[in-house]
Short mmCIF file of C-alpha atoms in Angstrom, two decimals:
data_model
loop_
_atom_site.label_atom_id
_atom_site.label_comp_id
_atom_site.label_asym_id
_atom_site.label_seq_id
_atom_site.Cartn_x
_atom_site.Cartn_y
_atom_site.Cartn_z
CA MET M 1 7.30 -56.04 29.48
CA ASN M 2 4.94 -54.23 27.11
CA ARG M 3 3.06 -55.71 24.16
CA TYR M 4 5.48 -54.40 21.52
CA ASN M 5 8.50 -55.89 23.30
CA PHE M 6 6.71 -59.23 23.61
CA LEU M 7 5.87 -59.32 19.88
CA CYS M 8 9.47 -58.47 18.96
CA LEU M 9 10.76 -61.25 21.21
CA LEU M 10 8.23 -63.65 19.73
CA TYR M 11 9.54 -62.80 16.26
CA VAL M 12 13.17 -63.31 17.26
CA THR M 13 12.51 -66.66 18.94
CA CYS M 14 10.85 -67.81 15.71
CA GLY M 15 14.41 -68.02 14.35
CA SER M 16 14.67 -71.41 16.05
CA ILE M 17 11.85 -72.73 13.84
CA PHE M 18 14.33 -72.76 10.92
CA TYR M 19 16.53 -75.17 12.79
CA GLY M 20 13.74 -77.21 14.35
CA TYR M 21 11.96 -77.91 11.07
CA ASP M 22 15.16 -78.61 9.14
CA SER M 23 16.37 -81.03 11.84
CA GLY M 24 12.99 -82.73 11.77
CA CYS M 25 13.28 -83.19 8.01
CA THR M 26 16.69 -84.79 8.43
CA THR M 27 15.16 -87.37 10.77
CA SER M 28 11.77 -88.10 9.16
CA ILE M 29 12.96 -88.30 5.59
CA LEU M 30 14.99 -91.41 6.41
CA GLY M 31 11.65 -93.22 6.88
CA TYR M 32 10.68 -92.61 3.24
CA PRO M 33 11.80 -95.55 1.03
CA ALA M 34 11.07 -93.45 -2.09
CA PHE M 35 13.64 -90.86 -0.97
CA ILE M 36 16.28 -93.50 -0.21
CA GLU M 37 15.69 -95.17 -3.59
CA TYR M 38 15.57 -91.92 -5.59
CA TYR M 39 19.12 -90.95 -4.58
CA LYS M 40 20.32 -94.57 -4.03
CA LEU M 41 21.51 -93.76 -0.51
CA ASP M 42 23.74 -95.96 1.63
CA SER M 43 25.20 -95.34 5.13
CA ILE M 44 27.93 -93.06 3.75
CA LEU M 45 25.57 -90.92 1.64
CA ILE M 46 23.02 -90.70 4.47
CA GLY M 47 25.75 -89.24 6.67
CA ALA M 48 26.83 -86.97 3.80
CA PHE M 49 23.49 -85.24 3.26
CA GLY M 50 23.16 -84.68 7.03
CA SER M 51 26.70 -83.33 7.20
CA ALA M 52 26.06 -81.04 4.19
CA TYR M 53 23.33 -79.23 6.10
CA TYR M 54 25.34 -78.90 9.30
CA GLY M 55 28.47 -77.92 7.33
CA GLY M 56 26.54 -75.07 5.76
CA ALA M 57 25.24 -74.13 9.21
CA VAL M 58 28.81 -73.88 10.53
CA LEU M 59 29.70 -71.46 7.72
CA GLY M 60 26.62 -69.37 8.51
CA MET M 61 27.43 -69.30 12.20
CA ALA M 62 31.03 -68.34 11.48
CA SER M 63 29.68 -65.39 9.45
CA ASN M 64 28.26 -64.06 12.71
CA TRP M 65 31.79 -63.33 13.92
CA PHE M 66 31.62 -60.15 11.82
CA LEU M 67 28.38 -59.80 9.84
CA PRO M 68 25.93 -58.73 12.61
CA ASP M 69 28.32 -56.11 13.99
CA ARG M 70 29.00 -54.72 10.54
CA ILE M 71 25.50 -54.52 9.02
CA GLY M 72 23.32 -55.16 12.05
CA ARG M 73 21.37 -58.06 13.54
CA LEU M 74 18.23 -57.31 11.51
CA ARG M 75 19.90 -56.96 8.11
CA SER M 76 21.79 -60.24 8.67
CA ILE M 77 18.51 -62.04 9.32
CA GLN M 78 16.95 -60.60 6.16
CA ILE M 79 19.87 -61.72 3.97
CA ALA M 80 19.76 -65.20 5.51
CA CYS M 81 16.02 -65.50 4.83
CA VAL M 82 16.58 -64.81 1.13
CA LEU M 83 19.38 -67.39 0.97
CA GLY M 84 17.19 -69.86 2.82
CA ILE M 85 14.45 -69.53 0.20
CA ILE M 86 17.00 -70.26 -2.55
CA GLY M 87 18.48 -73.29 -0.77
CA ILE M 88 15.10 -74.81 0.10
CA SER M 89 13.89 -74.41 -3.48
CA MET M 90 16.96 -76.32 -4.69
CA GLN M 91 16.37 -79.14 -2.19
CA THR M 92 12.71 -79.46 -3.09
CA GLY M 93 13.21 -79.62 -6.85
CA ALA M 94 16.60 -81.39 -6.99
CA SER M 95 16.90 -84.08 -9.67
CA SER M 96 20.41 -85.13 -8.60
CA PHE M 97 22.09 -85.78 -5.26
CA ALA M 98 24.69 -83.07 -5.99
CA VAL M 99 22.00 -80.39 -6.43
CA PHE M 100 20.18 -81.66 -3.35
CA CYS M 101 23.34 -81.43 -1.20
CA THR M 102 24.14 -77.97 -2.57
CA GLY M 103 20.68 -76.85 -1.54
CA ARG M 104 21.25 -78.38 1.89
CA ILE M 105 24.49 -76.41 2.26
CA ILE M 106 22.86 -73.10 1.27
CA GLY M 107 19.83 -73.78 3.46
CA GLY M 108 22.15 -74.79 6.30
CA TYR M 109 24.10 -71.54 5.90
CA ALA M 110 20.91 -69.49 6.21
CA SER M 111 19.72 -71.50 9.20
CA GLY M 112 23.15 -71.15 10.83
CA VAL M 113 23.12 -67.36 10.56
CA ILE M 114 19.63 -67.03 11.98
CA PHE M 115 19.78 -69.75 14.64
CA SER M 116 22.99 -68.44 16.21
CA LEU M 117 22.15 -64.75 15.77
CA CYS M 118 18.64 -64.70 17.24
CA PRO M 119 19.82 -65.44 20.82
CA THR M 120 22.11 -62.38 20.60
CA TYR M 121 19.29 -60.24 19.23
CA ALA M 122 16.85 -61.55 21.85
CA SER M 123 19.22 -60.92 24.76
CA GLU M 124 19.73 -57.32 23.61
CA ILE M 125 16.01 -56.50 23.64
CA SER M 126 14.92 -58.57 26.67
CA PRO M 127 14.32 -57.13 30.15
CA PRO M 128 16.76 -58.83 32.62
CA GLU M 129 14.01 -60.72 34.44
CA TRP M 130 12.75 -62.18 31.15
CA ARG M 131 15.95 -63.45 29.52
CA GLY M 132 15.61 -66.95 30.94
CA ARG M 133 12.00 -67.19 29.84
CA VAL M 134 12.95 -65.95 26.39
CA GLY M 135 15.54 -68.74 26.24
CA GLY M 136 12.74 -71.09 27.26
CA ILE M 137 10.48 -69.78 24.48
CA PHE M 138 13.39 -70.24 22.07
CA SER M 139 13.58 -73.86 23.25
CA ILE M 140 9.81 -74.31 22.88
CA MET M 141 9.95 -73.02 19.31
CA VAL M 142 12.76 -75.34 18.23
CA ASN M 143 11.15 -78.37 19.86
CA ALA M 144 7.61 -77.55 18.73
CA SER M 145 8.73 -77.08 15.13
CA TYR M 146 10.62 -80.38 15.32
CA MET M 147 7.50 -82.04 16.74
CA VAL M 148 5.22 -80.62 14.02
CA THR M 149 7.69 -81.75 11.36
CA GLU M 150 7.67 -85.30 12.70
CA TRP M 151 3.87 -85.49 12.77
CA ILE M 152 3.75 -84.06 9.24
CA GLY M 153 6.41 -86.59 8.27
CA LEU M 154 4.28 -89.40 9.68
CA GLY M 155 1.20 -88.19 7.78
CA LEU M 156 3.04 -87.78 4.47
CA SER M 157 4.54 -91.28 4.81
CA PHE M 158 1.15 -92.63 3.71
CA VAL M 159 1.45 -90.69 0.43
CA HIS M 160 3.08 -92.76 -2.31
CA GLY M 161 5.80 -91.54 -4.63
CA ASP M 162 8.28 -88.66 -4.57
CA SER M 163 5.71 -85.96 -3.86
CA ALA M 164 5.66 -86.87 -0.14
CA TRP M 165 9.31 -86.14 0.60
CA ARG M 166 9.43 -83.16 -1.76
CA LEU M 167 6.47 -81.60 0.05
CA LEU M 168 8.11 -82.28 3.42
CA LEU M 169 11.22 -80.41 2.24
CA GLY M 170 9.25 -77.63 0.55
CA LEU M 171 7.44 -76.71 3.77
CA GLN M 172 10.77 -75.36 5.03
CA LEU M 173 9.84 -72.26 3.03
CA VAL M 174 7.18 -71.28 5.57
CA PRO M 175 9.54 -70.02 8.33
CA SER M 176 11.87 -68.41 5.76
CA VAL M 177 9.13 -66.38 4.10
CA GLY M 178 7.41 -65.62 7.42
CA MET M 179 10.56 -64.22 9.04
CA LEU M 180 11.46 -62.20 5.97
CA VAL M 181 8.04 -60.54 5.89
CA GLY M 182 8.00 -59.98 9.67
CA SER M 183 11.46 -58.39 9.64
CA PHE M 184 10.11 -55.17 8.11
CA TRP M 185 8.26 -54.40 11.36
CA MET M 186 11.28 -55.08 13.59
CA PRO M 187 13.59 -52.43 15.12
CA PHE M 188 17.37 -52.50 15.09
CA SER M 189 18.95 -53.86 18.25
CA PRO M 190 19.37 -50.95 20.71
CA ARG M 191 22.80 -52.17 21.78
CA TRP M 192 23.96 -52.44 18.17
CA LEU M 193 22.74 -48.87 17.62
CA ALA M 194 24.76 -47.78 20.65
CA LEU M 195 27.77 -49.68 19.32
CA LYS M 196 27.49 -47.60 16.14
CA GLY M 197 27.15 -44.35 18.11
CA ARG M 198 23.46 -43.92 17.18
CA TYR M 199 22.45 -43.12 20.74
CA GLU M 200 19.27 -41.19 20.00
CA GLU M 201 17.86 -44.14 18.02
CA CYS M 202 19.02 -46.49 20.79
CA CYS M 203 17.08 -44.49 23.36
CA ASP M 204 13.98 -44.42 21.15
CA VAL M 205 14.02 -48.22 20.73
CA LEU M 206 14.52 -48.80 24.46
CA LYS M 207 11.63 -46.47 25.23
CA LYS M 208 9.38 -48.28 22.77
CA MET M 209 10.48 -51.66 24.14
CA HIS M 210 10.76 -51.08 27.88
CA GLY M 211 8.85 -47.87 28.52
CA SER M 212 5.70 -48.61 30.49
CA GLY M 213 3.88 -45.38 29.79
CA HIS M 214 3.66 -44.74 33.56
CA ASP M 215 7.22 -45.07 34.82
CA ASP M 216 10.04 -44.22 32.42
CA ASP M 217 12.82 -44.76 34.93
CA PHE M 218 13.81 -48.28 33.84
CA TYR M 219 14.33 -47.60 30.16
CA LEU M 220 16.25 -44.39 30.99
CA GLN M 221 18.43 -46.24 33.50
CA GLU M 222 19.03 -48.96 30.94
CA TYR M 223 19.94 -46.38 28.30
CA HIS M 224 22.43 -44.66 30.63
CA GLN M 225 24.00 -47.99 31.54
CA VAL M 226 24.23 -49.20 27.93
CA ARG M 227 25.76 -45.91 26.75
CA ALA M 228 28.25 -45.78 29.63
CA GLN M 229 29.40 -49.37 29.01
CA ILE M 230 29.71 -48.91 25.22
CA GLU M 231 31.71 -45.71 25.65
CA PHE M 232 33.92 -47.40 28.23
CA GLU M 233 34.60 -50.31 25.86
CA LYS M 234 35.38 -47.91 23.01
CA GLU M 235 37.70 -45.85 25.22
CA GLU M 236 39.49 -49.01 26.34
CA LYS M 237 39.56 -50.19 22.69
CA LEU M 238 37.87 -53.45 23.59
CA GLY M 239 36.87 -55.78 20.78
CA LEU M 240 37.68 -59.14 19.20
CA ARG M 241 41.44 -58.67 19.80
CA THR M 242 40.70 -58.34 23.51
CA ILE M 243 39.90 -62.07 23.54
CA ILE M 244 43.64 -62.69 23.11
CA ARG M 245 44.82 -59.95 25.48
CA ARG M 246 42.43 -60.21 28.42
CA PRO M 247 42.07 -63.37 30.60
CA SER M 248 38.46 -62.58 31.51
CA TYR M 249 37.48 -62.49 27.82
CA ARG M 250 39.38 -65.72 27.15
CA LYS M 251 37.56 -67.38 30.05
CA ARG M 252 34.20 -66.48 28.52
CA ILE M 253 35.27 -67.96 25.20
CA TYR M 254 36.46 -71.13 26.97
CA LEU M 255 33.07 -71.43 28.67
CA VAL M 256 31.05 -71.13 25.46
CA VAL M 257 33.41 -73.48 23.58
CA ALA M 258 33.07 -76.09 26.33
CA LEU M 259 29.31 -75.64 26.32
CA GLY M 260 29.04 -76.16 22.57
CA PHE M 261 31.36 -79.20 22.69
CA PHE M 262 29.72 -81.01 25.59
CA MET M 263 26.17 -80.31 24.40
CA MET M 264 26.83 -82.39 21.31
CA MET M 265 28.83 -84.97 23.26
CA SER M 266 25.65 -85.64 25.25
CA GLY M 267 24.63 -88.09 22.50
CA ILE M 268 21.40 -86.28 21.69
CA ILE M 269 22.13 -85.76 18.00
CA ALA M 270 23.08 -89.42 17.46
CA ILE M 271 19.74 -90.50 18.93
CA GLN M 272 17.60 -87.74 17.44
CA ASN M 273 18.82 -87.80 13.84
CA TYR M 274 18.95 -91.57 13.53
CA GLN M 275 15.92 -92.59 15.55
CA VAL M 276 14.33 -94.29 12.57
CA ILE M 277 17.40 -96.50 12.07
CA MET M 278 17.60 -97.27 15.81
CA TYR M 279 13.91 -98.13 16.06
CA ASN M 280 14.22 -100.43 13.05
CA ASN M 281 17.27 -102.09 14.64
CA LEU M 282 15.20 -102.64 17.78
CA GLY M 283 12.45 -104.44 15.87
CA MET M 284 10.01 -101.62 15.03
CA THR M 285 8.21 -101.33 11.66
CA ASN M 286 8.79 -98.26 9.50
CA THR M 287 5.39 -96.72 10.35
CA MET M 288 5.90 -97.35 14.08
CA ALA M 289 9.39 -95.82 13.83
CA LEU M 290 7.95 -92.61 12.36
CA THR M 291 5.25 -92.57 15.04
CA LEU M 292 7.84 -92.91 17.80
CA THR M 293 9.85 -90.10 16.20
CA ALA M 294 6.80 -87.83 16.39
CA VAL M 295 6.34 -88.80 20.05
CA TRP M 296 9.98 -87.83 20.62
CA GLY M 297 9.24 -84.33 19.35
CA THR M 298 6.20 -84.11 21.62
CA VAL M 299 8.24 -85.10 24.69
CA GLY M 300 10.84 -82.49 23.75
CA THR M 301 8.19 -79.78 23.52
CA PHE M 302 6.84 -80.71 26.95
CA SER M 303 10.39 -80.48 28.32
CA ALA M 304 10.79 -77.00 26.78
CA VAL M 305 7.51 -75.75 28.27
CA MET M 306 8.53 -76.93 31.74
CA THR M 307 11.95 -75.28 31.38
CA THR M 308 10.35 -71.93 30.55
CA PHE M 309 8.54 -71.90 33.90
CA PHE M 310 11.67 -72.59 35.96
CA PHE M 311 14.67 -71.13 34.12
CA ASP M 312 14.38 -67.66 35.65
CA LYS M 313 12.86 -68.85 38.93
CA LEU M 314 15.47 -71.49 39.84
CA GLY M 315 18.41 -70.07 37.89
CA ARG M 316 20.47 -71.44 35.02
CA LYS M 317 22.70 -73.92 36.86
CA PRO M 318 20.08 -75.72 39.00
CA VAL M 319 17.98 -76.42 35.90
CA ILE M 320 21.02 -77.80 34.05
CA TYR M 321 21.88 -80.07 36.99
CA ILE M 322 18.40 -81.55 36.73
CA SER M 323 18.89 -81.85 32.96
CA TYR M 324 22.11 -83.83 33.30
CA GLY M 325 20.64 -86.04 36.02
CA LEU M 326 18.03 -87.19 33.50
CA GLN M 327 20.50 -87.45 30.60
CA ILE M 328 23.10 -89.47 32.49
CA THR M 329 20.44 -91.82 33.84
CA GLY M 330 18.97 -92.20 30.35
CA CYS M 331 22.35 -92.88 28.70
CA LEU M 332 23.27 -95.45 31.33
CA LEU M 333 19.98 -97.31 30.84
CA VAL M 334 20.30 -97.17 27.02
CA VAL M 335 23.68 -98.87 27.23
CA THR M 336 22.52 -101.46 29.77
CA LEU M 337 19.23 -102.42 28.13
CA TRP M 338 20.56 -102.40 24.57
CA ALA M 339 23.45 -104.67 25.58
CA ARG M 340 20.95 -107.14 27.09
CA TYR M 341 18.75 -106.88 23.99
CA GLU M 342 21.65 -107.84 21.69
CA ALA M 343 22.73 -110.59 24.06
CA GLY M 344 19.46 -112.36 23.28
CA HIS M 345 17.92 -111.96 26.72
CA SER M 346 14.83 -114.10 27.33
CA SER M 347 12.61 -111.02 27.39
CA ASN M 348 14.22 -109.64 24.22
CA ALA M 349 11.19 -107.70 22.97
CA ALA M 350 10.76 -106.07 26.37
CA MET M 351 14.43 -105.04 26.36
CA GLY M 352 14.00 -103.38 22.96
CA LYS M 353 10.98 -101.43 24.18
CA GLY M 354 12.94 -100.53 27.30
CA VAL M 355 15.70 -98.96 25.19
CA ILE M 356 13.13 -96.84 23.38
CA GLY M 357 11.55 -95.78 26.67
CA VAL M 358 14.80 -94.55 28.20
CA MET M 359 15.71 -92.72 24.99
CA TYR M 360 12.76 -90.48 25.83
CA LEU M 361 14.34 -89.86 29.24
CA VAL M 362 17.39 -88.43 27.45
CA CYS M 363 15.06 -86.31 25.30
CA LEU M 364 13.21 -85.02 28.38
CA GLY M 365 16.48 -84.01 30.06
CA TYR M 366 18.09 -82.38 27.04
CA SER M 367 15.44 -80.82 24.81
CA GLY M 368 14.13 -78.06 27.05
CA PRO M 369 16.99 -77.14 29.41
CA MET M 370 19.94 -77.42 27.03
CA ASN M 371 18.26 -75.60 24.13
CA ALA M 372 17.30 -72.82 26.55
CA PHE M 373 20.83 -72.74 28.04
CA ILE M 374 22.64 -72.38 24.70
CA ALA M 375 20.12 -69.71 23.63
CA THR M 376 20.59 -67.71 26.85
CA TYR M 377 23.94 -68.18 28.56
CA PRO M 378 26.56 -67.32 25.88
CA ALA M 379 24.70 -64.11 24.96
CA GLU M 380 24.43 -63.16 28.64
CA ILE M 381 28.10 -63.48 29.54
CA MET M 382 29.53 -61.79 26.44
CA PRO M 383 30.05 -57.99 26.36
CA THR M 384 28.40 -56.11 23.48
CA CYS M 385 31.64 -55.67 21.52
CA ILE M 386 32.08 -59.46 21.12
CA ARG M 387 28.57 -60.77 21.84
CA SER M 388 27.65 -61.90 18.33
CA ALA M 389 31.12 -63.43 17.84
CA GLY M 390 30.99 -65.20 21.21
CA VAL M 391 27.55 -66.67 20.62
CA ALA M 392 28.57 -67.69 17.09
CA THR M 393 31.63 -69.46 18.53
CA ALA M 394 29.43 -71.59 20.81
CA TYR M 395 27.25 -72.64 17.88
CA VAL M 396 30.20 -73.21 15.52
CA VAL M 397 31.87 -75.59 17.98
CA MET M 398 28.54 -77.28 18.65
CA HIS M 399 27.95 -77.90 14.95
CA CYS M 400 31.49 -78.95 14.12
CA ILE M 401 31.10 -81.76 16.65
CA MET M 402 27.62 -82.40 15.26
CA ILE M 403 29.00 -82.90 11.74
CA VAL M 404 31.39 -85.57 13.00
CA ILE M 405 28.66 -87.36 14.95
CA VAL M 406 26.12 -87.14 12.09
CA GLN M 407 28.70 -88.59 9.70
CA ILE M 408 29.89 -91.50 11.86
CA THR M 409 26.69 -92.52 13.67
CA PRO M 410 25.19 -94.69 10.87
CA LEU M 411 28.43 -96.70 10.69
CA ALA M 412 28.85 -96.77 14.47
CA LEU M 413 25.35 -98.18 14.91
CA GLU M 414 26.19 -100.91 12.39
CA VAL M 415 29.56 -101.83 13.89
CA ILE M 416 29.50 -101.20 17.67
CA SER M 417 25.81 -100.36 18.37
CA TRP M 418 25.25 -99.67 22.12
CA ARG M 419 28.98 -99.32 22.89
CA PHE M 420 28.93 -96.04 20.95
CA PHE M 421 26.88 -94.47 23.76
CA LEU M 422 29.53 -95.13 26.39
CA ILE M 423 31.41 -92.15 24.94
CA PHE M 424 28.45 -89.85 25.61
CA LEU M 425 27.88 -91.21 29.10
CA ILE M 426 31.45 -90.35 30.13
CA ALA M 427 31.30 -86.90 28.47
CA ASN M 428 28.11 -86.04 30.35
CA ALA M 429 29.69 -86.87 33.71
CA ILE M 430 32.73 -84.69 32.90
CA PHE M 431 30.63 -81.66 31.97
CA VAL M 432 28.65 -81.73 35.22
CA VAL M 433 31.94 -81.27 37.12
CA ILE M 434 33.07 -78.45 34.78
CA LEU M 435 29.69 -76.73 35.15
CA TYR M 436 29.91 -76.82 38.95
CA LEU M 437 33.48 -75.47 39.08
CA PHE M 438 33.61 -72.79 36.38
CA TYR M 439 30.20 -71.49 35.25
CA PRO M 440 28.83 -68.49 37.24
CA GLU M 441 25.10 -68.03 37.78
CA THR M 442 23.68 -65.18 35.68
CA LYS M 443 20.04 -65.01 36.77
CA GLY M 444 18.59 -61.51 37.25
CA LYS M 445 21.56 -59.39 36.14
CA THR M 446 21.59 -56.85 33.31
CA LEU M 447 23.89 -57.61 30.39
CA GLU M 448 26.20 -54.75 31.34
CA GLU M 449 26.58 -56.09 34.91
CA MET M 450 27.83 -59.50 33.74
CA SER M 451 31.38 -58.14 33.47
CA ALA M 452 31.67 -58.08 37.26
CA LEU M 453 31.25 -61.89 37.34
CA PHE M 454 34.53 -62.17 35.44
CA GLY M 455 36.46 -59.49 37.32
CA ASP M 456 36.01 -56.74 34.72
CA GLU M 457 34.98 -53.17 35.39
CA VAL M 458 31.31 -52.24 35.07
CA ALA M 459 31.17 -48.66 33.77
CA GLU M 460 27.88 -47.97 35.53
CA THR M 461 25.58 -50.15 37.64
CA LEU M 462 21.83 -49.95 37.25
CA GLU M 463 21.61 -48.18 40.62
CA GLU M 464 24.18 -45.58 39.51
CA ALA M 465 22.26 -45.11 36.28
CA GLY M 466 19.14 -44.58 38.37
CA MET M 467 20.88 -41.82 40.32
CA HIS M 468 21.85 -40.09 37.05
CA VAL M 469 18.27 -40.29 35.81
CA LYS M 470 17.04 -38.86 39.12
CA ASP M 471 19.56 -35.99 38.93
CA GLU M 472 18.56 -35.21 35.35
CA LYS M 473 14.88 -35.13 36.28
CA GLN M 474 15.58 -32.80 39.20
CA GLN M 475 17.59 -30.49 36.94
CA THR M 476 14.80 -30.47 34.37
CA GLN M 477 12.19 -29.68 37.03
CA HIS M 478 14.41 -26.91 38.41
CA ILE M 479 14.76 -25.35 34.94
CA GLU M 480 11.02 -25.59 34.33
CA MET M 481 10.27 -23.92 37.69
CA SER M 482 12.79 -21.17 36.95
CA ILE M 483 11.18 -20.47 33.58
CA SER M 484 7.67 -20.39 35.06
#
């Protein structure tokens, strides 16, 4: 990978900062009494303002079924950045709950477009051996931004009045403005260019991204393979309608739908978004609750860093098995210890601290591996003609389930407390079985070679593309010798 390719990938992975910071705001702001009092929030309204953001995100993600293929990955990001600036400004200056929620919906829409589009964009400009690490960097970005938000949230909690929570919300402008400015130095996706028949530009971008300056074979092989696969898909008239006609395309959609569903049924969003409420229920003060929330973000960032080292080395599935081992253990201990805490066990305070401790085990298992998996796997297994739609589908399903969980969790914690987490424990066990039976390993393959994993024809393997490049070079040398 050359320096230019690395900088482009770094820009694309910054798309997760939108989501990480916004999610952090949703959590931390519940620890600000001034915010609760300003809008006179109860359990229903707390769920509503969380759902407003995620509802907007679903609409943004659904836009990726058609927008990125029509106007391009880069132009979609630029439009979303502008909308994000508008939505964040409304949230920051809102004098009524209606205006605040409207801003949350617009900001959520922008975040949804960018968060679910950047994995597609990243996969299309990554060398095959780097896609897992790029997913890991994506995970680091989302967790690190969440962590920074929580520490900022803790610091601002010592500021009195409405300025604290308005400043916390206003800082969401930083990633929006930063990505908008950075976008003017970014290239179009080479595979989108090929999809539009702009092959010369596609080749130029691949050369700039993957040309080493010493050995041009790889970028030329990649170009041949991309062009052959795109032309094959156009000749076969493959596209969104193929999802209905072709079993292999349907299987890919089933896999990404299941992934999005079971990721949210892990229980992570119930714990993460309502940590402050849970810590208070377990006997923690408001300041301690915000401190523990910041620690949660730190643990998640550590998990993401570790995932980046192993995601390409071990493969996708082994890392996710480790992830679910930690999550299932953590969920089981949350249920057990919380039940004993509410039963008035003799060591009640210790039980409460035990629940908090094992919540971090869930965070450690989920934050790095699962954020890397959703950022990598759907984009890998989808062909170019439906890649943005397939990735968007995974995120849409994920966030539809998230909306339900965000809305019902405050009430569920009030009414059934620890019993709520039994649902997530069972769901986690089910997904491990599904993962083992149906999800193929994708480590080390080019995007165009993924079709073979699902029984589809690969127009040209990388080796065959290499032979074409070799033949072309020999022909060129022969012509040059003849002229001389």
